[in-house]
Coordinates of N, CA and C in Angstrom, one line a residue:
M1 N -6.8 184.8 -111.0 CA -7.5 184.2 -110.1 C -7.5 184.7 -108.7
I2 N -6.4 185.2 -108.4 CA -6.0 185.6 -107.1 C -6.8 187.1 -107.0
N3 N -6.8 187.8 -108.0 CA -7.3 189.0 -108.1 C -8.8 188.8 -107.8
L4 N -9.6 188.0 -108.4 CA -10.8 187.8 -108.5 C -11.3 187.5 -106.9
I5 N -10.3 186.6 -106.1 CA -10.7 186.1 -105.0 C -10.6 187.4 -103.9
R6 N -9.5 188.4 -104.2 CA -9.4 189.5 -103.5 C -10.7 190.5 -103.6
I7 N -11.1 190.6 -104.9 CA -12.5 191.5 -105.1 C -13.6 191.0 -104.4
F8 N -13.6 189.5 -104.6 CA -14.9 188.8 -103.8 C -14.7 189.1 -102.3
A9 N -13.4 189.1 -101.7 CA -13.3 189.4 -100.1 C -13.7 190.7 -99.8
L10 N -13.3 191.7 -100.7 CA -13.6 193.0 -100.5 C -15.1 193.2 -100.5
V11 N -15.6 192.6 -101.5 CA -17.2 193.0 -101.5 C -18.1 192.5 -100.4
V12 N -17.5 191.2 -99.9 CA -18.1 190.7 -98.7 C -17.9 191.6 -97.6
L13 N -16.7 192.1 -97.4 CA -16.4 192.9 -96.2 C -17.2 194.2 -96.2
L14 N -17.4 194.7 -97.5 CA -18.2 196.0 -97.5 C -19.7 195.9 -97.1
A15 N -20.1 194.5 -97.6 CA -21.5 194.2 -97.3 C -21.6 194.2 -95.8
L16 N -20.7 193.4 -95.2 CA -20.8 193.1 -93.7 C -20.8 194.6 -92.9
T17 N -19.8 195.3 -93.4 CA -19.6 196.6 -92.8 C -21.0 197.5 -92.7
S18 N -21.6 197.6 -93.9 CA -22.7 198.2 -94.1 C -24.0 197.8 -93.2
C19 N -24.0 196.4 -93.2 CA -25.2 196.0 -92.3 C -24.8 196.3 -90.9
D20 N -23.5 196.3 -90.5 CA -23.2 196.6 -88.9 C -23.7 198.0 -88.6
L21 N -23.5 198.9 -89.5 CA -23.7 200.3 -89.3 C -25.1 200.6 -89.6
N22 N -26.1 199.8 -89.9 CA -27.4 200.2 -90.2 C -28.3 199.9 -89.0
Y23 N -28.0 201.1 -88.0 CA -28.8 200.7 -86.8 C -30.1 201.5 -86.8
N24 N -30.6 202.3 -87.9 CA -31.8 202.8 -87.8 C -32.9 201.9 -88.6
S25 N -32.4 200.8 -89.1 CA -33.5 200.0 -89.6 C -34.3 199.2 -88.8
S26 N -35.6 199.0 -89.1 CA -36.6 198.5 -88.3 C -36.5 196.9 -88.5
P27 N -36.8 196.3 -87.3 CA -36.7 194.8 -87.2 C -37.9 194.1 -88.2
V28 N -37.5 193.0 -88.7 CA -38.4 192.4 -89.8 C -39.7 192.0 -89.1
T29 N -39.7 191.5 -87.9 CA -40.8 191.0 -87.2 C -41.1 192.1 -86.0
P30 N -42.5 192.3 -85.7 CA -42.9 193.3 -84.7 C -42.2 192.9 -83.4
I31 N -41.9 194.0 -82.6 CA -41.4 193.8 -81.4 C -42.3 194.2 -80.3
R32 N -42.8 193.4 -79.4 CA -43.7 193.6 -78.3 C -43.2 194.5 -77.3
R33 N -43.9 195.3 -76.7 CA -43.4 196.1 -75.5 C -42.9 195.3 -74.5
Q34 N -43.3 194.3 -74.2 CA -42.7 193.2 -73.2 C -41.5 192.7 -73.7
P35 N -40.2 192.9 -73.0 CA -38.9 192.5 -73.5 C -38.8 190.9 -73.5
T36 N -38.0 190.3 -74.3 CA -37.8 188.9 -74.4 C -36.6 188.7 -73.6
E37 N -36.1 187.4 -73.7 CA -34.8 187.0 -73.0 C -33.6 187.9 -73.5
Q38 N -33.7 188.2 -74.7 CA -32.5 188.9 -75.4 C -32.7 190.4 -75.3
L39 N -33.7 190.9 -75.0 CA -34.0 192.3 -75.0 C -34.3 192.8 -73.7
V40 N -34.0 194.2 -73.4 CA -34.2 194.7 -72.1 C -34.5 196.3 -72.3
W41 N -35.3 196.9 -71.5 CA -35.5 198.2 -71.4 C -34.7 198.8 -70.6
V42 N -33.9 200.0 -71.1 CA -33.1 200.8 -70.4 C -33.7 202.3 -70.4
A43 N -33.2 203.1 -69.4 CA -33.7 204.5 -69.3 C -32.9 205.3 -68.7
K44 N -33.0 206.8 -69.0 CA -32.2 207.6 -68.4 C -33.1 209.0 -68.3
F45 N -33.0 209.6 -67.1 CA -33.8 210.9 -66.7 C -33.2 212.0 -67.3
F46 N -33.8 213.0 -68.2 CA -33.4 214.1 -68.8 C -34.3 215.4 -68.1
S47 N -33.6 216.3 -67.6 CA -34.4 217.7 -67.3 C -33.5 218.9 -68.0
G48 N -34.4 220.0 -68.0 CA -33.7 221.0 -68.5 C -34.7 222.4 -68.7
G49 N -34.2 223.7 -69.0 CA -34.9 224.8 -69.0 C -35.1 225.1 -67.6
I50 N -35.5 226.4 -67.4 CA -35.6 227.3 -66.3 C -36.9 228.1 -66.2
Q51 N -37.6 227.6 -65.3 CA -39.0 228.2 -65.2 C -38.8 229.8 -64.6
C52 N -39.6 230.6 -65.2 CA -39.6 232.1 -64.9 C -38.5 232.8 -65.6
D53 N -37.9 232.1 -66.5 CA -36.7 232.5 -67.4 C -37.2 232.4 -68.9
T54 N -37.7 233.5 -69.3 CA -38.2 233.4 -70.8 C -37.0 233.2 -71.9
S55 N -35.8 233.3 -71.4 CA -34.7 233.2 -72.3 C -34.4 231.7 -72.4
S56 N -34.8 231.1 -71.4 CA -34.3 229.7 -71.2 C -34.9 228.7 -72.1
H57 N -34.1 227.8 -72.9 CA -34.6 227.0 -74.1 C -33.9 225.7 -73.7
Y58 N -34.7 224.6 -73.8 CA -34.1 223.2 -73.6 C -34.7 222.3 -74.7
T59 N -33.7 221.8 -75.5 CA -34.3 220.7 -76.6 C -33.9 219.3 -76.0
P60 N -34.7 218.4 -75.7 CA -34.3 217.1 -75.0 C -33.7 216.3 -76.2
P61 N -32.9 215.4 -76.0 CA -32.2 214.7 -76.8 C -33.3 213.6 -77.6
D62 N -32.6 213.1 -78.9 CA -33.5 212.1 -79.4 C -33.1 210.9 -79.1
T63 N -33.7 209.9 -78.3 CA -33.0 208.8 -77.6 C -32.5 207.8 -78.7
K64 N -33.0 207.7 -79.7 CA -32.6 206.8 -80.8 C -31.4 207.2 -81.4
I65 N -31.3 208.6 -81.8 CA -30.0 209.2 -82.3 C -29.0 209.1 -81.2
L66 N -29.3 209.4 -80.1 CA -28.3 209.3 -79.1 C -27.6 208.1 -78.8
L67 N -28.4 207.0 -78.8 CA -27.8 205.6 -78.6 C -27.2 205.1 -80.0
N68 N -27.8 205.4 -81.2 CA -27.3 205.1 -82.3 C -25.9 205.6 -82.5
A69 N -25.6 206.8 -82.0 CA -24.4 207.5 -82.4 C -23.1 206.7 -81.3
A70 N -23.6 206.0 -80.5 CA -22.7 204.9 -79.6 C -22.8 203.5 -80.1
R71 N -23.4 203.4 -81.3 CA -23.4 202.2 -82.2 C -24.1 201.1 -81.3
I72 N -25.4 201.7 -80.6 CA -26.3 200.8 -79.9 C -27.5 200.7 -80.8
P73 N -28.0 199.7 -81.5 CA -29.2 199.5 -82.3 C -30.4 199.8 -81.1
V74 N -31.4 200.4 -81.6 CA -32.7 200.6 -80.6 C -33.8 200.1 -81.3
I75 N -34.5 199.1 -80.7 CA -35.7 198.3 -81.3 C -36.9 199.2 -81.1
D76 N -37.1 199.8 -80.0 CA -38.3 200.7 -79.6 C -37.7 201.7 -78.5
A77 N -38.7 202.9 -78.6 CA -38.2 204.0 -77.5 C -39.6 204.6 -77.1
L78 N -39.6 204.8 -75.8 CA -40.7 205.5 -75.2 C -40.2 206.8 -74.4
I79 N -41.2 207.7 -74.0 CA -40.9 208.8 -73.2 C -41.9 208.9 -72.1
E80 N -41.4 208.9 -70.8 CA -42.4 209.1 -69.6 C -42.2 210.7 -69.3
Y81 N -43.4 211.3 -69.4 CA -43.1 212.7 -69.1 C -43.6 213.0 -67.6
C82 N -42.7 213.6 -67.0 CA -42.8 213.8 -65.4 C -43.2 215.5 -65.1
A83 N -43.9 215.6 -63.9 CA -44.2 216.7 -63.5 C -43.2 217.5 -63.1
T84 N -43.1 218.7 -63.1 CA -42.0 219.6 -62.6 C -42.8 220.5 -61.6
C85 N -42.0 221.1 -60.6 CA -42.3 221.9 -59.5 C -42.8 223.4 -60.4
D86 N -43.4 224.1 -59.5 CA -43.8 225.4 -60.1 C -43.1 226.6 -59.7
A87 N -42.1 226.4 -58.9 CA -41.2 227.5 -58.6 C -40.3 227.9 -59.5
C88 N -39.9 229.3 -59.4 CA -39.1 229.7 -60.3 C -37.6 229.1 -60.1
G89 N -36.9 228.6 -61.1 CA -35.8 228.0 -61.1 C -35.9 226.3 -61.3
C90 N -37.2 225.9 -61.1 CA -37.4 224.6 -61.6 C -37.3 224.2 -63.1
P91 N -36.9 223.1 -63.5 CA -36.9 222.8 -64.9 C -38.2 222.9 -65.8
T92 N -38.0 223.5 -66.8 CA -39.4 223.4 -67.6 C -39.7 221.9 -68.4
Y93 N -38.7 221.2 -68.3 CA -38.7 219.7 -69.0 C -38.3 218.7 -68.0
A94 N -38.8 217.7 -67.9 CA -38.4 216.7 -67.1 C -39.1 215.3 -67.6
A95 N -38.3 214.4 -68.0 CA -38.9 213.1 -68.5 C -37.8 212.1 -68.5
K96 N -38.3 210.8 -68.4 CA -37.4 209.7 -68.6 C -37.5 209.0 -69.9
H97 N -36.4 208.9 -70.4 CA -36.4 208.4 -71.9 C -36.0 206.9 -71.9
F98 N -36.8 206.0 -72.5 CA -36.6 204.6 -72.4 C -36.2 204.0 -73.8
A99 N -35.5 203.1 -73.8 CA -35.1 202.5 -75.3 C -34.9 200.9 -75.0
L100 N -35.5 200.1 -76.0 CA -35.6 198.8 -76.1 C -34.3 198.3 -76.7
I101 N -33.3 197.7 -76.1 CA -32.2 197.4 -76.6 C -31.8 195.7 -76.5
E102 N -30.7 195.3 -77.0 CA -30.2 193.9 -76.7 C -29.4 194.0 -75.6
K103 N -29.5 192.9 -74.7 CA -28.8 192.8 -73.4 C -27.3 193.0 -73.6
K104 N -26.7 192.6 -75.0 CA -25.3 192.6 -75.3 C -24.7 194.0 -75.1
Y105 N -25.8 195.0 -75.3 CA -25.3 196.5 -75.5 C -25.4 197.2 -74.1
L106 N -25.7 196.3 -73.1 CA -26.0 197.0 -71.7 C -24.9 197.8 -71.2
G107 N -23.7 197.5 -71.4 CA -22.4 198.2 -70.9 C -22.3 199.3 -71.7
Q108 N -22.4 199.3 -73.1 CA -22.3 200.7 -73.7 C -23.2 201.7 -73.2
A109 N -24.5 201.1 -73.1 CA -25.6 202.0 -72.7 C -25.3 202.6 -71.2
D110 N -24.9 201.8 -70.3 CA -24.6 202.3 -69.0 C -23.6 203.4 -69.0
R111 N -22.6 203.3 -70.0 CA -21.8 204.3 -70.0 C -22.2 205.8 -70.6
L112 N -23.4 205.7 -71.1 CA -24.2 206.9 -71.4 C -25.3 207.2 -70.3
G113 N -25.2 206.4 -69.3 CA -26.2 206.7 -68.3 C -27.6 206.1 -68.3
F114 N -27.7 205.2 -69.5 CA -29.1 204.4 -69.4 C -28.7 203.1 -68.7
T115 N -29.7 202.9 -67.8 CA -29.7 201.6 -67.0 C -31.0 200.8 -67.0
P116 N -30.9 199.6 -66.8 CA -32.2 198.9 -66.8 C -33.4 199.3 -65.9
Q117 N -34.5 199.6 -66.2 CA -35.6 200.2 -65.5 C -36.8 199.7 -66.1
P118 N -37.8 199.5 -65.3 CA -39.2 199.1 -65.7 C -40.0 200.2 -66.3
L119 N -40.7 199.9 -67.2 CA -41.5 200.8 -68.1 C -42.5 201.7 -67.3
P120 N -42.9 202.8 -67.7 CA -43.9 203.5 -66.9 C -45.3 202.8 -67.4
W121 N -46.2 202.7 -66.2 CA -47.4 201.9 -66.3 C -48.4 202.3 -67.4
L122 N -48.7 203.7 -67.6 CA -49.3 204.1 -68.7 C -48.3 204.9 -69.6
Y123 N -48.5 204.8 -71.0 CA -47.9 205.8 -71.9 C -48.8 206.4 -72.7
V124 N -48.8 207.9 -72.8 CA -49.8 208.6 -73.8 C -49.1 209.3 -74.5
R125 N -49.7 209.2 -75.9 CA -49.0 210.0 -76.9 C -50.2 210.5 -77.9
T126 N -49.8 211.7 -78.4 CA -50.6 212.3 -79.4 C -50.1 211.9 -80.8
D127 N -51.1 212.1 -81.8 CA -50.4 211.6 -83.3 C -49.6 212.8 -83.8
R128 N -49.9 214.1 -83.3 CA -49.0 215.1 -83.9 C -48.5 216.0 -82.7
S129 N -47.7 217.0 -82.9 CA -47.0 217.8 -81.9 C -47.6 219.2 -82.2
T130 N -48.3 219.5 -83.2 CA -48.9 220.9 -83.6 C -50.4 220.5 -84.3
Y131 N -51.4 221.4 -83.7 CA -52.7 221.2 -84.2 C -53.3 222.7 -84.4
K132 N -54.2 222.9 -85.2 CA -55.1 224.0 -85.5 C -56.4 223.7 -84.5
C133 N -57.1 224.8 -84.0 CA -58.2 224.6 -83.2 C -59.3 223.9 -84.0
S134 N -59.3 223.8 -85.2 CA -60.4 223.2 -85.8 C -60.1 221.6 -86.2
D135 N -58.9 221.2 -85.7 CA -58.4 219.7 -86.1 C -59.0 218.8 -85.0
N136 N -59.1 217.5 -85.6 CA -59.4 216.5 -84.8 C -57.9 215.9 -84.0
L137 N -57.8 215.7 -82.8 CA -56.6 215.3 -82.1 C -56.9 213.7 -81.8
F138 N -55.9 212.9 -82.3 CA -55.9 211.6 -82.1 C -54.9 211.4 -81.1
F139 N -55.1 210.5 -80.0 CA -54.1 210.1 -78.9 C -54.5 208.5 -78.6
T140 N -53.3 208.0 -78.3 CA -53.4 206.6 -77.8 C -52.8 206.5 -76.2
I141 N -53.5 205.4 -75.5 CA -53.0 205.2 -74.2 C -52.5 203.9 -74.3
D142 N -51.3 203.6 -73.8 CA -50.8 202.2 -74.0 C -50.5 201.8 -72.4
N143 N -50.8 200.4 -72.3 CA -50.2 199.9 -71.0 C -49.2 198.7 -71.5
P144 N -48.0 199.1 -71.5 CA -47.0 198.0 -71.8 C -46.3 197.2 -71.0
T145 N -47.0 197.0 -69.7 CA -46.6 196.1 -68.8 C -47.5 194.9 -68.5
N146 N -47.2 194.1 -67.4 CA -47.9 192.9 -67.3 C -48.9 193.1 -66.2
R147 N -49.3 194.1 -65.9 CA -50.3 194.4 -64.7 C -51.6 195.2 -65.3
N148 N -52.5 194.9 -64.7 CA -53.8 195.7 -65.1 C -53.8 197.1 -64.7
A149 N -54.4 198.1 -65.4 CA -54.4 199.4 -64.9 C -55.9 199.8 -65.0
Y150 N -56.3 200.6 -64.2 CA -57.8 201.1 -64.3 C -57.9 202.8 -64.3
I151 N -58.5 203.2 -65.5 CA -58.3 204.5 -65.8 C -59.7 205.2 -65.5
A152 N -59.6 206.4 -65.0 CA -60.8 207.2 -64.7 C -61.7 207.2 -65.7
A153 N -63.1 207.1 -65.3 CA -64.1 206.9 -66.5 C -65.4 207.4 -65.8
C154 N -66.3 207.8 -66.7 CA -67.6 208.3 -66.4 C -68.6 207.5 -67.5
N155 N -69.7 206.9 -66.8 CA -70.5 206.2 -67.5 C -69.8 205.1 -68.6
L156 N -68.9 204.5 -68.2 CA -68.0 203.7 -68.8 C -67.1 204.3 -70.0
Q157 N -67.1 205.6 -69.9 CA -66.4 206.4 -71.1 C -65.1 206.9 -70.4
L158 N -63.9 207.0 -71.1 CA -62.8 207.5 -70.6 C -63.0 209.0 -70.1
T159 N -62.5 209.3 -68.9 CA -62.3 210.7 -68.5 C -61.0 211.1 -68.4
Y160 N -60.4 212.2 -69.0 CA -59.2 212.6 -69.0 C -59.2 214.3 -69.0
W161 N -58.1 214.8 -68.8 CA -58.0 216.5 -68.5 C -57.1 217.0 -69.7
I162 N -57.5 218.0 -70.1 CA -56.4 218.9 -71.0 C -55.9 219.9 -70.1
E163 N -54.5 219.8 -70.0 CA -53.7 220.8 -69.2 C -53.0 221.8 -70.1
I164 N -52.9 223.0 -69.6 CA -52.2 224.1 -70.5 C -51.0 224.6 -69.6
F165 N -49.9 224.9 -70.5 CA -48.8 225.5 -69.7 C -48.9 227.1 -69.8
T166 N -49.1 227.8 -68.7 CA -49.2 229.0 -68.7 C -48.6 229.7 -67.4
N167 N -48.2 230.9 -67.3 CA -47.5 231.5 -66.2 C -46.4 230.6 -65.7
F168 N -45.7 229.8 -66.5 CA -44.5 229.0 -66.2 C -45.0 227.6 -65.3
R169 N -46.4 227.3 -65.5 CA -46.7 226.1 -64.8 C -48.0 225.4 -65.5
W170 N -48.0 224.1 -65.1 CA -49.2 223.4 -65.8 C -50.3 223.5 -65.0
S171 N -51.6 223.6 -65.5 CA -52.8 223.7 -64.8 C -53.8 223.0 -65.6
N172 N -54.9 222.6 -65.0 CA -56.0 222.0 -65.6 C -56.8 223.0 -66.4
F173 N -56.9 222.8 -67.9 CA -57.7 223.7 -68.6 C -59.3 223.2 -68.8
T174 N -59.4 221.8 -69.0 CA -60.7 221.4 -69.0 C -60.7 220.0 -68.8
E175 N -61.8 219.4 -68.3 CA -62.1 217.9 -68.2 C -63.0 217.3 -69.2
I176 N -62.7 216.2 -69.9 CA -63.4 215.8 -71.0 C -63.9 214.5 -70.3
N177 N -65.3 214.5 -70.4 CA -66.1 213.2 -70.0 C -67.5 213.5 -70.6
I178 N -68.2 212.5 -70.2 CA -69.6 212.6 -70.9 C -70.8 212.7 -69.6
G179 N -70.2 213.4 -68.4 CA -71.1 213.5 -67.3 C -72.3 214.3 -67.6
P180 N -73.2 214.4 -66.4 CA -72.9 213.9 -65.1 C -73.1 212.4 -65.0
C181 N -72.2 211.8 -64.2 CA -71.9 210.3 -64.1 C -73.0 209.8 -63.4
R182 N -73.6 208.6 -63.6 CA -74.5 207.9 -62.9 C -74.0 207.3 -61.7
D183 N -74.7 207.3 -60.6 CA -74.4 206.7 -59.3 C -73.9 205.1 -59.5
D184 N -74.5 204.5 -60.4 CA -74.2 203.1 -60.7 C -73.0 202.9 -61.6
S185 N -72.4 204.0 -62.0 CA -71.3 203.8 -63.0 C -70.0 203.5 -62.3
D186 N -69.3 202.5 -62.9 CA -67.9 202.4 -62.4 C -67.0 203.3 -62.7
P187 N -66.2 203.9 -61.8 CA -65.6 205.0 -61.9 C -64.1 204.9 -62.7
F188 N -63.9 203.5 -63.1 CA -62.8 203.2 -63.9 C -63.1 202.1 -65.0
I189 N -62.3 202.1 -65.9 CA -62.4 201.1 -66.9 C -60.9 200.5 -66.9
Q190 N -60.9 199.2 -67.3 CA -59.7 198.2 -67.3 C -59.0 198.5 -68.4
L191 N -57.6 198.7 -68.3 CA -56.7 198.5 -69.5 C -55.8 197.4 -69.4
S192 N -55.9 196.3 -69.9 CA -55.1 194.9 -69.7 C -53.8 195.2 -70.1
P193 N -52.8 194.3 -69.7 CA -51.4 194.5 -70.2 C -51.4 194.3 -71.7
N194 N -50.5 195.1 -72.4 CA -50.2 195.3 -73.7 C -51.5 195.7 -74.5
Q195 N -52.5 196.2 -73.7 CA -53.7 196.8 -74.6 C -53.6 198.3 -74.8
H196 N -54.2 198.9 -75.6 CA -54.2 200.3 -75.8 C -55.6 200.8 -76.2
F197 N -55.9 202.1 -75.9 CA -56.9 202.8 -76.2 C -56.6 203.9 -77.3
N198 N -57.4 203.9 -78.4 CA -57.2 204.9 -79.2 C -58.4 206.1 -79.2
K199 N -58.2 207.2 -78.9 CA -59.1 208.1 -78.8 C -59.1 209.2 -79.7
Q200 N -60.3 210.0 -80.0 CA -60.3 211.2 -80.9 C -60.9 212.2 -80.1
L201 N -60.5 213.4 -80.4 CA -61.1 214.6 -79.7 C -61.0 215.7 -80.8
A202 N -62.4 216.1 -80.8 CA -62.4 217.2 -81.7 C -62.2 218.6 -80.9
L203 N -61.3 219.1 -81.3 CA -60.8 220.5 -80.6 C -61.8 221.4 -80.7
R204 N -62.5 221.6 -81.9 CA -63.5 222.7 -81.9 C -64.6 222.7 -81.0
T205 N -64.9 221.5 -80.4 CA -66.0 221.2 -79.3 C -65.4 221.8 -77.9
I206 N -64.1 222.3 -77.8 CA -63.9 222.6 -76.5 C -63.9 224.3 -76.4
N207 N -64.5 224.7 -75.4 CA -64.9 226.3 -75.2 C -63.7 226.8 -74.8
N208 N -63.6 228.2 -75.2 CA -62.6 229.1 -74.8 C -61.1 228.5 -75.3
L209 N -61.0 227.7 -76.2 CA -59.8 227.3 -76.6 C -58.9 228.4 -77.4
E210 N -57.7 228.5 -77.1 CA -56.9 229.5 -77.5 C -55.3 228.9 -77.9
S211 N -54.7 229.6 -78.7 CA -53.3 229.2 -79.0 C -52.5 228.9 -77.5
G212 N -51.5 227.9 -77.7 CA -50.7 227.8 -76.5 C -50.3 226.5 -76.5
V213 N -49.5 226.0 -75.5 CA -49.0 224.6 -75.3 C -49.6 223.8 -74.3
Y214 N -50.2 222.4 -74.8 CA -51.0 221.8 -74.0 C -50.5 220.3 -73.7
R215 N -51.1 219.5 -72.9 CA -50.8 218.1 -72.8 C -52.2 217.5 -72.3
I216 N -52.2 216.1 -72.3 CA -53.3 215.3 -72.0 C -52.7 214.8 -70.6
K217 N -53.7 214.8 -69.5 CA -53.5 214.0 -68.4 C -54.5 212.9 -68.0
V218 N -54.0 211.8 -67.8 CA -55.0 210.6 -67.7 C -54.8 210.1 -66.0
E219 N -55.9 209.9 -65.3 CA -55.7 209.5 -64.0 C -55.9 208.0 -63.9
Y220 N -55.3 207.3 -63.3 CA -55.2 205.8 -63.1 C -54.8 205.2 -62.0
R221 N -55.4 203.8 -61.6 CA -54.8 203.3 -60.6 C -54.2 201.8 -61.1
L222 N -53.3 201.2 -60.4 CA -52.9 200.0 -60.6 C -53.6 198.7 -59.8
E223 N -53.6 197.7 -60.5 CA -54.2 196.5 -59.9 C -53.9 196.3 -58.4
N224 N -54.8 196.0 -57.5 CA -54.6 196.0 -56.1 C -53.9 197.1 -55.4
D225 N -54.1 198.2 -56.1 CA -53.4 199.6 -55.5 C -54.6 200.6 -55.6
Y226 N -55.2 201.2 -54.6 CA -56.2 202.0 -54.6 C -55.8 203.6 -54.6
Y227 N -54.4 203.8 -54.8 CA -54.0 205.2 -54.8 C -53.8 205.5 -56.3
S228 N -54.5 206.7 -56.6 CA -54.4 207.1 -57.9 C -52.9 207.8 -58.3
S229 N -52.7 207.7 -59.5 CA -51.6 208.5 -60.3 C -51.9 209.1 -61.4
N230 N -51.1 209.8 -62.1 CA -51.2 210.7 -63.1 C -50.4 210.2 -64.2
S231 N -50.8 210.4 -65.5 CA -49.8 210.0 -66.7 C -50.0 211.1 -67.7
Y232 N -48.9 211.6 -68.1 CA -49.1 212.8 -69.1 C -48.7 212.4 -70.6
S233 N -49.4 213.1 -71.5 CA -48.8 212.9 -72.9 C -47.6 213.9 -73.0
N234 N -47.1 213.6 -74.4 CA -46.3 214.6 -74.9 C -46.8 216.0 -75.1
E235 N -46.2 217.0 -75.0 CA -46.6 218.5 -75.2 C -47.0 218.7 -76.5
F236 N -48.2 219.5 -76.8 CA -48.5 219.8 -78.3 C -48.9 221.2 -78.4
K237 N -48.7 221.8 -79.5 CA -49.1 223.4 -79.7 C -50.4 223.3 -80.4
L238 N -51.1 224.4 -80.0 CA -52.3 224.7 -80.7 C -52.3 226.0 -81.2
E239 N -52.6 226.2 -82.6 CA -52.4 227.6 -83.3 C -53.9 227.8 -83.7
C240 N -54.5 228.7 -83.1 CA -55.7 229.2 -83.3 C -55.9 230.5 -84.1
G241 N -56.7 230.6 -85.0 CA -56.9 232.0 -85.8 C -57.4 232.9 -85.0
E242 N -57.6 234.1 -85.5 CA -58.4 235.3 -84.8 C -59.9 235.2 -84.9

């Protein structure tokens, strides 16, 4: 009888331990971008690489893996890509990495440099990191905050830019819209809190497209704020045949 009790206790202990270490499992119920009383967004800024130095290479950390290694479960993660300066010696990568965690882990996150911070106003992401020039590119624009955002538009259709990384700097490659715009057309379309746009771009329709590293730039302004800002997608590679 005593042996049975010991075996039962050991099985329970192993089960509890395996659950405690399962940080990569997804929650059963969907988690909204807006934190609850028990959840909070934390973030840390990362940069690396050296412009004008072709031998320089920087691989940013995976936010979830980094926090999981410190025994911090991650509910959701976002990356806000930041613009870098064009001068030699400036970083090639600059971004703020966000993670949604339970408040009880704030102390552990702070020791890794992750502190409570508000989300970026707009978050842009592509469905893949590598495309062929004949592919269709799908991307999403999210407004994960509690304020309205107004995105540049033409004839009530989204306007955005494709940027290319060349000569160690980002520059506009082409503008995507359905212009010329009518004079009576509203130059912005509204993106409400927690709303998102799903867009498709047929890459084969873009003139002079060639292999390289690109990103999507979206221009927007916030509610009651008439100064425009830019939001950038993750980088993606294009592989074009001869």
